[in-house]
């Protein structure tokens, strides 16, 4: 990564790995000029750096395979899924973790190998389960007793056993945001340990005619900025696995530690390296298996955010500026909570860059506001920026995960286009939504009779 001014270097942990600036002070990603992309495709615009995505995929595969040979890395599609992302994940040898019929449909449309697909979710419909069985997914993670009975019945009708994992809630607090903590006892996900539900789930699954139990799955939350929750979760689950061996002589063959691996959204909060996560999982699992005299199961991990977040940059055009003396200055942009709800929903923090004025000195702080009709539509509070004018470009790094996955048409805004860049070439992977698209699902209003 090169940089004439040091601005890119100072933000290296949050920008795509290919980010540079040129002599004009323009942000470059994947060898492409960001202001030129904005001129061609308009803003808001989401730019994904393919090299950063592929690098993250390889880092997870290499680091986990180094300490846990044969570990299965599954991209968590809920972070952001498109045919382009699915194709890259497949090419890089990852599996795919899906949580809905829609995500499964995209995977199939992209030609993703179904044997490498794992289907999750806490309330899968009968239709979705049938679609998963018809597609031939490799694993289904059973979340509750209703689903256990439903899947067994459907699998019996198919006449072949379905490999499954049981999602267990281990009662471990990962100390994430309350809306993204999933491993505690008070969670809508999984079979809790305390009242004996998890043990009963093992008994019923082993007794089921058409379910093949392979092991257990946990997910503690996201993003997790420490390896300690993973260590505690593994220790709890190894103890549970030992009890299930004593009770049913069931040896866990597979174990998913879930995902939740953190990324840096701002330079001041750096997560553990992938190698640190892998070492913590490996050492704790081997020690726990030795303690309980258990075989070491094949490990599954589910990175999502940590694969795509850093690769994505949201690009906006600055508009109105409102200066309230003695209070703050608002700088409004042409996007906001419709394409990035995370600040409003989780209080998430970002940094902002002047994509067409990277060499200019910071002249003060502004609050970057979206254009939507909510006072809470704030993207960045107190962002240090040059004095931007209407028409200048503002970029938000680390926008690749959960922005587009959670986007909406609030205020009937059209959804932004997506461009993948690499080696100086840009390809449009999703066009901008049109006004006609907004009405594509509506009935013809002219046919409504007056009453």
CSV table of C-alpha atoms in Angstrom, one decimal:
chain,number,residue,atom,x,y,z
A,1,UNK,CA,0.0,0.0,0.0
A,2,UNK,CA,1.5,3.3,-1.1
A,3,UNK,CA,0.4,6.8,0.0
A,4,UNK,CA,1.9,10.2,-0.8
A,5,UNK,CA,0.5,11.9,2.3
A,6,UNK,CA,0.2,9.3,5.0
A,7,UNK,CA,-3.6,9.5,5.1
A,8,UNK,CA,-4.1,6.0,3.7
A,9,UNK,CA,-1.3,4.6,5.8
A,10,UNK,CA,-2.9,5.9,9.0
A,11,UNK,CA,-6.1,4.2,8.1
A,12,UNK,CA,-4.5,1.0,6.7
A,13,UNK,CA,-6.4,-1.2,9.1
A,14,UNK,CA,-9.8,0.0,7.9
A,15,UNK,CA,-9.2,0.5,4.2
A,16,UNK,CA,-9.1,-2.3,1.5
A,17,UNK,CA,-5.6,-3.8,1.1
A,18,UNK,CA,-5.2,-2.2,-2.3
A,19,UNK,CA,-6.1,1.3,-1.3
A,20,UNK,CA,-3.8,4.1,-2.4
A,21,UNK,CA,-4.0,7.8,-3.4
A,22,UNK,CA,-2.8,9.5,-6.6
A,23,UNK,CA,-1.2,12.8,-7.3
A,24,UNK,CA,-4.7,14.5,-7.5
A,25,UNK,CA,-5.6,13.3,-4.0
A,26,UNK,CA,-8.1,10.8,-5.3
A,27,UNK,CA,-8.7,7.6,-3.4
A,28,UNK,CA,-7.8,4.5,-5.5
A,29,UNK,CA,-9.2,1.0,-4.8
A,30,UNK,CA,-8.2,-2.1,-6.8
A,31,UNK,CA,-6.4,0.1,-9.2
A,32,UNK,CA,-9.6,2.1,-9.9
A,33,UNK,CA,-10.2,5.8,-9.3
A,34,UNK,CA,-13.0,6.2,-6.9
A,35,UNK,CA,-14.2,9.6,-8.1
A,36,UNK,CA,-14.2,8.2,-11.6
A,37,UNK,CA,-16.4,5.3,-10.4
A,38,UNK,CA,-18.7,7.8,-8.7
A,39,UNK,CA,-19.0,9.8,-11.9
A,40,UNK,CA,-19.8,6.6,-14.0
A,41,UNK,CA,-22.2,4.8,-11.6
A,42,UNK,CA,-23.5,7.6,-9.4
A,43,UNK,CA,-23.7,7.8,-5.7
A,44,UNK,CA,-24.5,6.3,-3.2
A,45,UNK,CA,-22.2,3.6,-4.5
A,46,UNK,CA,-20.7,0.5,-2.9
A,47,UNK,CA,-17.2,-0.5,-4.1
A,48,UNK,CA,-15.8,-4.0,-3.2
A,49,UNK,CA,-12.2,-4.8,-3.6
A,50,UNK,CA,-11.9,-8.4,-4.8
A,51,UNK,CA,-8.3,-8.8,-3.7
A,52,UNK,CA,-9.3,-8.0,-0.1
A,53,UNK,CA,-12.1,-10.5,-0.1
A,54,UNK,CA,-9.9,-13.2,-1.6
A,55,UNK,CA,-7.1,-12.4,0.9
A,56,UNK,CA,-9.4,-12.8,3.8
A,57,UNK,CA,-10.7,-16.1,2.5
A,58,UNK,CA,-7.2,-17.5,2.2
A,59,UNK,CA,-6.1,-16.2,5.6
A,60,UNK,CA,-8.9,-18.1,7.3
A,61,UNK,CA,-8.3,-21.2,5.4
A,62,UNK,CA,-4.5,-21.2,5.9
A,63,UNK,CA,-4.5,-20.2,9.6
A,64,UNK,CA,-7.2,-22.7,10.7
A,65,UNK,CA,-5.9,-25.5,8.6
A,66,UNK,CA,-2.4,-24.9,10.0
A,67,UNK,CA,-3.5,-25.8,13.6
A,68,UNK,CA,-6.7,-27.8,12.9
A,69,UNK,CA,-6.0,-29.8,9.7
A,70,UNK,CA,-9.2,-30.3,7.6
A,71,UNK,CA,-11.0,-27.4,9.3
A,72,UNK,CA,-14.0,-26.2,7.3
A,73,UNK,CA,-14.3,-22.5,6.7
A,74,UNK,CA,-17.9,-21.5,5.8
A,75,UNK,CA,-18.7,-18.0,4.7
A,76,UNK,CA,-21.6,-16.6,6.7
A,77,UNK,CA,-23.8,-15.3,3.9
A,78,UNK,CA,-26.0,-13.1,6.1
A,79,UNK,CA,-23.1,-10.6,6.1
A,80,UNK,CA,-23.7,-9.9,2.4
A,81,UNK,CA,-24.6,-12.4,-0.3
A,82,UNK,CA,-24.7,-11.9,-4.1
A,83,UNK,CA,-23.8,-14.2,-7.0
A,84,UNK,CA,-20.4,-12.4,-7.2
A,85,UNK,CA,-19.6,-13.1,-3.5
A,86,UNK,CA,-20.8,-16.7,-3.7
A,87,UNK,CA,-18.6,-17.3,-6.8
A,88,UNK,CA,-15.5,-16.0,-5.0
A,89,UNK,CA,-16.2,-18.0,-1.9
A,90,UNK,CA,-16.6,-21.2,-4.0
A,91,UNK,CA,-13.4,-20.4,-6.0
A,92,UNK,CA,-11.5,-19.9,-2.7
A,93,UNK,CA,-12.6,-23.3,-1.4
A,94,UNK,CA,-15.0,-22.0,1.4
A,95,UNK,CA,-18.2,-23.5,2.4
A,96,UNK,CA,-21.4,-21.4,2.7
A,97,UNK,CA,-23.5,-20.8,5.7
A,98,UNK,CA,-27.1,-19.7,4.7
A,99,UNK,CA,-30.0,-18.8,6.9
A,100,UNK,CA,-33.0,-18.5,4.5
A,101,UNK,CA,-34.5,-19.9,1.4
A,102,UNK,CA,-33.5,-16.7,-0.4
A,103,UNK,CA,-29.8,-17.1,0.5
A,104,UNK,CA,-30.0,-20.7,-0.6
A,105,UNK,CA,-31.6,-19.6,-3.9
A,106,UNK,CA,-28.7,-17.2,-4.6
A,107,UNK,CA,-26.2,-19.9,-3.8
A,108,UNK,CA,-27.9,-22.3,-6.3
A,109,UNK,CA,-28.2,-19.6,-8.9
A,110,UNK,CA,-24.4,-18.9,-8.5
A,111,UNK,CA,-23.6,-22.6,-9.0
A,112,UNK,CA,-22.2,-23.0,-5.4
A,113,UNK,CA,-21.5,-26.6,-4.5
A,114,UNK,CA,-24.5,-27.7,-2.4
A,115,UNK,CA,-22.5,-30.3,-0.5
A,116,UNK,CA,-20.5,-27.3,1.0
A,117,UNK,CA,-23.7,-25.5,2.1
A,118,UNK,CA,-24.8,-25.4,5.8
A,119,UNK,CA,-28.4,-24.3,6.5
A,120,UNK,CA,-29.0,-22.4,9.7
A,121,UNK,CA,-31.9,-20.4,11.2
A,122,UNK,CA,-34.1,-20.4,14.3
A,123,UNK,CA,-37.5,-20.8,12.5
A,124,UNK,CA,-36.9,-22.5,9.2
A,125,UNK,CA,-40.2,-23.0,7.4
A,126,UNK,CA,-41.3,-26.4,6.0
A,127,UNK,CA,-40.9,-24.9,2.5
A,128,UNK,CA,-37.3,-23.8,3.2
A,129,UNK,CA,-36.4,-27.2,4.7
A,130,UNK,CA,-37.8,-29.0,1.6
A,131,UNK,CA,-35.8,-26.6,-0.6
A,132,UNK,CA,-32.7,-27.4,1.3
A,133,UNK,CA,-33.2,-31.2,1.0
A,134,UNK,CA,-34.1,-30.9,-2.7
A,135,UNK,CA,-30.9,-28.9,-3.2
A,136,UNK,CA,-28.8,-31.5,-1.4
A,137,UNK,CA,-27.2,-29.2,1.3
A,138,UNK,CA,-24.4,-30.8,3.2
A,139,UNK,CA,-25.6,-30.0,6.7
A,140,UNK,CA,-28.6,-28.6,8.4
A,141,UNK,CA,-28.2,-27.1,11.9
A,142,UNK,CA,-31.3,-27.9,14.0
A,143,UNK,CA,-32.3,-25.1,16.3
A,144,UNK,CA,-35.3,-26.4,18.3
A,145,UNK,CA,-37.6,-29.3,18.9
A,146,UNK,CA,-40.2,-28.2,16.4
A,147,UNK,CA,-37.7,-28.2,13.7
A,148,UNK,CA,-36.2,-31.5,14.8
A,149,UNK,CA,-39.5,-33.2,14.4
A,150,UNK,CA,-40.4,-31.4,11.1
A,151,UNK,CA,-37.0,-32.2,9.5
A,152,UNK,CA,-37.2,-35.8,10.5
A,153,UNK,CA,-40.7,-36.1,8.9
A,154,UNK,CA,-39.6,-34.5,5.7
A,155,UNK,CA,-36.4,-36.5,5.5
A,156,UNK,CA,-38.4,-39.7,6.0
A,157,UNK,CA,-40.5,-38.8,3.0
A,158,UNK,CA,-37.3,-38.4,1.0
A,159,UNK,CA,-36.1,-41.8,2.0
A,160,UNK,CA,-32.5,-40.8,2.9
A,161,UNK,CA,-31.0,-39.5,6.2
A,162,UNK,CA,-30.0,-35.8,6.5
A,163,UNK,CA,-26.7,-35.0,8.2
A,164,UNK,CA,-27.3,-32.5,11.0
A,165,UNK,CA,-25.7,-30.5,13.8
A,166,UNK,CA,-27.5,-29.4,16.9
A,167,UNK,CA,-27.2,-25.7,17.8
A,168,UNK,CA,-26.6,-25.5,21.6
A,169,UNK,CA,-26.8,-22.3,23.7
A,170,UNK,CA,-23.8,-22.7,26.1
A,171,UNK,CA,-24.6,-19.8,28.4
A,172,UNK,CA,-21.5,-17.9,27.5
A,173,UNK,CA,-21.6,-14.1,27.3
A,174,UNK,CA,-19.4,-12.8,24.5
A,175,UNK,CA,-19.7,-9.2,25.7
A,176,UNK,CA,-21.0,-7.8,22.4
A,177,UNK,CA,-23.9,-5.5,21.7
A,178,UNK,CA,-27.1,-6.8,23.4
A,179,UNK,CA,-28.7,-7.2,19.9
A,180,UNK,CA,-25.9,-9.4,18.6
A,181,UNK,CA,-25.3,-11.6,21.7
A,182,UNK,CA,-26.5,-15.1,20.9
A,183,UNK,CA,-24.7,-17.5,23.3
A,184,UNK,CA,-26.3,-16.5,26.6
A,185,UNK,CA,-29.1,-18.5,28.1
A,186,UNK,CA,-31.7,-15.9,27.3
A,187,UNK,CA,-31.5,-16.2,23.5
A,188,UNK,CA,-34.0,-17.2,20.8
A,189,UNK,CA,-31.4,-19.4,19.3
A,190,UNK,CA,-30.5,-23.1,20.1
A,191,UNK,CA,-31.1,-25.7,22.7
A,192,UNK,CA,-30.1,-24.4,26.1
A,193,UNK,CA,-27.9,-26.5,28.4
A,194,UNK,CA,-29.3,-25.7,31.8
A,195,UNK,CA,-32.8,-27.2,31.7
A,196,UNK,CA,-31.5,-30.3,29.9
A,197,UNK,CA,-33.0,-29.3,26.5
A,198,UNK,CA,-29.7,-29.9,24.7
A,199,UNK,CA,-29.3,-33.5,26.1
A,200,UNK,CA,-33.0,-34.2,25.2
A,201,UNK,CA,-32.3,-33.0,21.7
A,202,UNK,CA,-29.3,-35.4,21.4
A,203,UNK,CA,-31.5,-38.2,22.5
A,204,UNK,CA,-34.3,-37.4,20.1
A,205,UNK,CA,-32.0,-36.9,17.2
A,206,UNK,CA,-30.2,-40.2,17.7
A,207,UNK,CA,-33.6,-41.9,17.9
A,208,UNK,CA,-34.8,-40.2,14.7
A,209,UNK,CA,-35.1,-42.5,11.7
A,210,UNK,CA,-33.9,-40.0,9.1
A,211,UNK,CA,-31.4,-37.7,10.8
A,212,UNK,CA,-27.7,-38.4,11.1
A,213,UNK,CA,-26.2,-36.5,14.0
A,214,UNK,CA,-22.7,-35.4,13.4
A,215,UNK,CA,-22.1,-33.0,16.3
A,216,UNK,CA,-22.8,-29.6,17.7
A,217,UNK,CA,-22.9,-26.0,16.8
A,218,UNK,CA,-22.5,-22.8,18.9
A,219,UNK,CA,-22.5,-19.2,18.0
A,220,UNK,CA,-21.7,-16.7,20.7
A,221,UNK,CA,-22.4,-13.3,19.1
A,222,UNK,CA,-20.7,-10.7,16.9
A,223,UNK,CA,-18.3,-8.9,16.7
A,224,UNK,CA,-16.1,-10.6,19.4
A,225,UNK,CA,-12.9,-8.7,20.1
A,226,UNK,CA,-11.4,-11.3,22.4
A,227,UNK,CA,-10.5,-15.0,22.1
A,228,UNK,CA,-11.7,-15.7,25.7
A,229,UNK,CA,-15.4,-16.3,24.8
A,230,UNK,CA,-14.3,-18.9,22.3
A,231,UNK,CA,-12.2,-20.6,24.9
A,232,UNK,CA,-15.0,-20.7,27.4
A,233,UNK,CA,-17.5,-21.9,24.8
A,234,UNK,CA,-15.3,-24.8,23.7
A,235,UNK,CA,-14.7,-25.8,27.3
A,236,UNK,CA,-18.4,-25.9,28.0
A,237,UNK,CA,-19.2,-27.8,24.9
A,238,UNK,CA,-16.4,-30.4,25.4
A,239,UNK,CA,-17.8,-31.1,28.9
A,240,UNK,CA,-21.3,-31.5,27.3
A,241,UNK,CA,-19.9,-33.8,24.6
A,242,UNK,CA,-18.3,-36.0,27.3
A,243,UNK,CA,-21.7,-36.3,29.1
A,244,UNK,CA,-23.3,-37.2,25.8
A,245,UNK,CA,-20.7,-39.9,25.2
A,246,UNK,CA,-21.4,-41.3,28.7
A,247,UNK,CA,-25.2,-41.1,28.2
A,248,UNK,CA,-25.5,-42.3,24.6
A,249,UNK,CA,-22.0,-43.3,23.4
A,250,UNK,CA,-22.2,-40.6,20.9
A,251,UNK,CA,-18.7,-39.3,19.8
A,252,UNK,CA,-18.9,-35.8,18.3
A,253,UNK,CA,-17.4,-36.0,14.9
A,254,UNK,CA,-17.9,-32.3,13.9
A,255,UNK,CA,-18.1,-29.1,16.0
A,256,UNK,CA,-18.8,-25.6,14.8
A,257,UNK,CA,-17.4,-22.8,16.9
A,258,UNK,CA,-19.6,-20.4,14.9
A,259,UNK,CA,-18.4,-17.0,13.7
A,260,UNK,CA,-18.4,-13.5,15.2
A,261,UNK,CA,-14.7,-12.7,14.4
A,262,UNK,CA,-14.3,-9.0,14.7
A,263,UNK,CA,-12.9,-6.4,12.3
A,264,UNK,CA,-11.5,-2.9,12.8
A,265,UNK,CA,-14.2,-0.3,12.0
A,266,UNK,CA,-12.0,2.5,13.4
A,267,UNK,CA,-8.1,2.4,13.8
A,268,UNK,CA,-8.3,2.7,17.6
A,269,UNK,CA,-9.9,-0.7,18.1
A,270,UNK,CA,-8.0,-3.5,16.6
A,271,UNK,CA,-9.3,-7.1,16.9
A,272,UNK,CA,-7.1,-10.3,17.3
A,273,UNK,CA,-5.5,-11.6,14.1
A,274,UNK,CA,-7.0,-14.6,12.4
A,275,UNK,CA,-4.0,-16.6,13.6
A,276,UNK,CA,-4.8,-15.7,17.2
A,277,UNK,CA,-8.4,-16.8,16.9
A,278,UNK,CA,-7.2,-20.1,15.3
A,279,UNK,CA,-4.6,-20.8,18.0
A,280,UNK,CA,-7.1,-20.1,20.8
A,281,UNK,CA,-9.6,-22.5,19.2
A,282,UNK,CA,-7.1,-25.2,18.5
A,283,UNK,CA,-5.3,-25.1,21.9
A,284,UNK,CA,-8.5,-25.0,23.9
A,285,UNK,CA,-10.1,-27.8,21.9
A,286,UNK,CA,-7.2,-30.1,22.1
A,287,UNK,CA,-6.8,-29.5,25.8
A,288,UNK,CA,-10.5,-30.1,26.5
A,289,UNK,CA,-10.6,-33.3,24.4
A,290,UNK,CA,-7.6,-34.6,26.3
A,291,UNK,CA,-9.2,-33.7,29.7
A,292,UNK,CA,-12.4,-35.5,28.7
A,293,UNK,CA,-10.8,-38.4,26.7
A,294,UNK,CA,-12.7,-37.3,23.6
A,295,UNK,CA,-11.7,-37.5,19.9
A,296,UNK,CA,-10.9,-34.1,18.4
A,297,UNK,CA,-13.8,-33.3,16.0
A,298,UNK,CA,-13.6,-31.7,12.6
A,299,UNK,CA,-13.9,-28.0,13.3
A,300,UNK,CA,-16.2,-25.6,11.4
A,301,UNK,CA,-15.8,-21.8,11.5
A,302,UNK,CA,-18.2,-19.2,10.0
A,303,UNK,CA,-16.5,-15.9,9.2
A,304,UNK,CA,-18.8,-13.4,7.5
A,305,UNK,CA,-18.1,-9.8,8.6
A,306,UNK,CA,-14.4,-10.6,8.7
A,307,UNK,CA,-14.4,-11.8,5.0
A,308,UNK,CA,-16.2,-8.8,3.4
A,309,UNK,CA,-16.4,-5.8,5.8
A,310,UNK,CA,-13.0,-4.3,5.1
A,311,UNK,CA,-13.4,-5.0,1.3
A,312,UNK,CA,-16.4,-2.7,1.0
A,313,UNK,CA,-16.3,1.1,0.8
A,314,UNK,CA,-19.5,3.2,0.6
A,315,UNK,CA,-19.2,6.4,-1.5
A,316,UNK,CA,-21.5,9.3,-1.1
A,317,UNK,CA,-21.9,12.8,-2.5
A,318,UNK,CA,-21.9,15.7,0.0
A,319,UNK,CA,-24.9,18.1,-0.1
A,320,UNK,CA,-26.3,20.5,2.5
A,321,UNK,CA,-24.2,21.9,5.3
A,322,UNK,CA,-25.8,23.2,8.5
A,323,UNK,CA,-23.7,25.0,11.0
A,324,UNK,CA,-25.2,25.5,14.5
A,325,UNK,CA,-22.9,27.9,16.3
A,326,UNK,CA,-21.6,26.4,19.6
A,327,UNK,CA,-23.3,23.1,19.0
A,328,UNK,CA,-22.2,21.2,15.8
A,329,UNK,CA,-22.0,21.2,12.1
A,330,UNK,CA,-24.0,18.7,10.0
A,331,UNK,CA,-22.9,17.6,6.6
A,332,UNK,CA,-25.6,15.7,4.8
A,333,UNK,CA,-24.9,13.1,2.1
A,334,UNK,CA,-27.1,11.3,-0.4
A,335,UNK,CA,-27.4,8.0,1.5
A,336,UNK,CA,-27.8,7.1,5.1
A,337,UNK,CA,-29.8,4.6,7.2
A,338,UNK,CA,-31.5,3.0,4.2
A,339,UNK,CA,-28.1,1.6,3.0
A,340,UNK,CA,-26.4,1.6,6.4
A,341,UNK,CA,-28.6,1.1,9.4
A,342,UNK,CA,-25.8,0.0,11.7
A,343,UNK,CA,-25.1,3.4,13.4
A,344,UNK,CA,-28.8,3.9,14.1
A,345,UNK,CA,-29.4,0.3,15.2
A,346,UNK,CA,-26.2,-0.5,17.1
A,347,UNK,CA,-24.5,2.8,17.6
A,348,UNK,CA,-21.7,1.6,15.3
A,349,UNK,CA,-18.7,3.9,14.7
A,350,UNK,CA,-17.0,4.7,11.4
A,351,UNK,CA,-14.4,7.0,10.0
A,352,UNK,CA,-15.0,9.2,7.0
A,353,UNK,CA,-12.7,10.2,4.1
A,354,UNK,CA,-12.8,12.9,1.5
A,355,UNK,CA,-12.4,10.5,-1.5
A,356,UNK,CA,-11.6,13.3,-4.0
A,357,UNK,CA,-9.5,15.4,-1.6
A,358,UNK,CA,-7.3,12.9,0.3
A,359,UNK,CA,-4.4,15.3,0.4
A,360,UNK,CA,-6.3,18.1,2.0
A,361,UNK,CA,-5.7,18.8,5.7
A,362,UNK,CA,-8.5,18.3,8.3
A,363,UNK,CA,-10.1,21.7,9.0
A,364,UNK,CA,-12.6,20.6,11.7
A,365,UNK,CA,-15.2,18.0,12.7
A,366,UNK,CA,-18.6,17.5,11.3
A,367,UNK,CA,-21.5,15.1,11.9
A,368,UNK,CA,-22.2,13.2,8.7
A,369,UNK,CA,-25.9,12.9,8.4
A,370,UNK,CA,-28.0,10.9,6.0
A,371,UNK,CA,-30.9,12.2,3.9
A,372,UNK,CA,-33.7,10.2,5.5
A,373,UNK,CA,-36.5,11.5,7.7
A,374,UNK,CA,-35.2,10.4,11.1
A,375,UNK,CA,-33.1,12.4,13.5
A,376,UNK,CA,-31.2,9.2,14.2
A,377,UNK,CA,-30.0,9.0,10.6
A,378,UNK,CA,-26.4,9.8,11.5
A,379,UNK,CA,-23.5,7.9,9.8
A,380,UNK,CA,-20.5,9.4,11.6
A,381,UNK,CA,-20.4,11.7,14.6
A,382,UNK,CA,-17.5,14.2,14.9
A,383,UNK,CA,-15.7,13.2,11.7
A,384,UNK,CA,-12.4,15.0,11.1
A,385,UNK,CA,-12.5,16.2,7.4
A,386,UNK,CA,-11.5,19.0,5.2
A,387,UNK,CA,-14.1,21.7,4.6
A,388,UNK,CA,-16.2,19.8,2.1
A,389,UNK,CA,-18.5,21.5,-0.4
A,390,UNK,CA,-21.6,20.2,-2.1
A,391,UNK,CA,-20.5,17.8,-4.7
A,392,UNK,CA,-17.4,16.5,-2.9
A,393,UNK,CA,-17.2,12.8,-2.3
A,394,UNK,CA,-17.2,11.2,1.1
A,395,UNK,CA,-16.2,7.5,1.6
A,396,UNK,CA,-16.9,5.2,4.5
A,397,UNK,CA,-14.5,2.3,4.8
A,398,UNK,CA,-15.5,-1.1,6.3
A,399,UNK,CA,-18.9,-0.9,4.6
A,400,UNK,CA,-18.8,-4.4,3.1
A,401,UNK,CA,-20.8,-6.3,5.8
A,402,UNK,CA,-24.4,-5.9,7.0
A,403,UNK,CA,-25.0,-2.6,5.0
A,404,UNK,CA,-26.5,-4.1,1.9
A,405,UNK,CA,-27.7,-7.1,3.7
A,406,UNK,CA,-29.9,-4.9,6.0
A,407,UNK,CA,-30.7,-2.2,3.5
A,408,UNK,CA,-34.2,-0.9,2.9
A,409,UNK,CA,-36.3,1.3,0.6
A,410,UNK,CA,-37.1,3.7,3.5
A,411,UNK,CA,-38.6,6.9,2.1
A,412,UNK,CA,-38.8,4.9,-1.2
A,413,UNK,CA,-35.1,5.4,-1.8
A,414,UNK,CA,-33.6,3.3,-4.5
A,415,UNK,CA,-31.0,0.8,-3.6
A,416,UNK,CA,-27.4,1.6,-4.6
A,417,UNK,CA,-25.3,-0.1,-7.3
A,418,UNK,CA,-22.4,-2.4,-6.4
A,419,UNK,CA,-19.1,-2.5,-8.3
A,420,UNK,CA,-16.3,-5.0,-7.8
A,421,UNK,CA,-12.8,-3.8,-8.6
A,422,UNK,CA,-9.5,-5.4,-9.2
A,423,UNK,CA,-6.3,-4.9,-11.2
A,424,UNK,CA,-7.6,-1.6,-12.6
A,425,UNK,CA,-10.9,-3.0,-13.8
A,426,UNK,CA,-14.4,-2.4,-12.5
A,427,UNK,CA,-17.4,-4.6,-13.1
A,428,UNK,CA,-21.0,-3.7,-12.1
A,429,UNK,CA,-22.4,-6.6,-10.1
A,430,UNK,CA,-25.7,-4.9,-9.2
A,431,UNK,CA,-27.3,-2.0,-11.0
A,432,UNK,CA,-29.0,0.9,-9.2
A,433,UNK,CA,-32.6,0.2,-8.4
A,434,UNK,CA,-35.0,2.2,-10.6
A,435,UNK,CA,-38.3,3.9,-9.7
A,436,UNK,CA,-40.1,1.2,-11.7
A,437,UNK,CA,-38.4,-1.4,-9.6
A,438,UNK,CA,-40.0,0.2,-6.5
A,439,UNK,CA,-43.4,-0.7,-7.9
A,440,UNK,CA,-42.6,-4.0,-9.4
A,441,UNK,CA,-44.4,-5.9,-6.6
A,442,UNK,CA,-47.4,-3.5,-6.4
A,443,UNK,CA,-50.8,-4.1,-8.0
A,444,UNK,CA,-51.8,-1.6,-10.7
A,445,UNK,CA,-53.3,1.3,-8.8
A,446,UNK,CA,-55.5,2.2,-11.8
A,447,UNK,CA,-57.4,-1.0,-11.3
A,448,UNK,CA,-58.5,-0.2,-7.7
A,449,UNK,CA,-62.2,0.6,-7.8
A,450,UNK,CA,-63.5,3.7,-6.0
A,451,UNK,CA,-65.8,2.8,-3.1
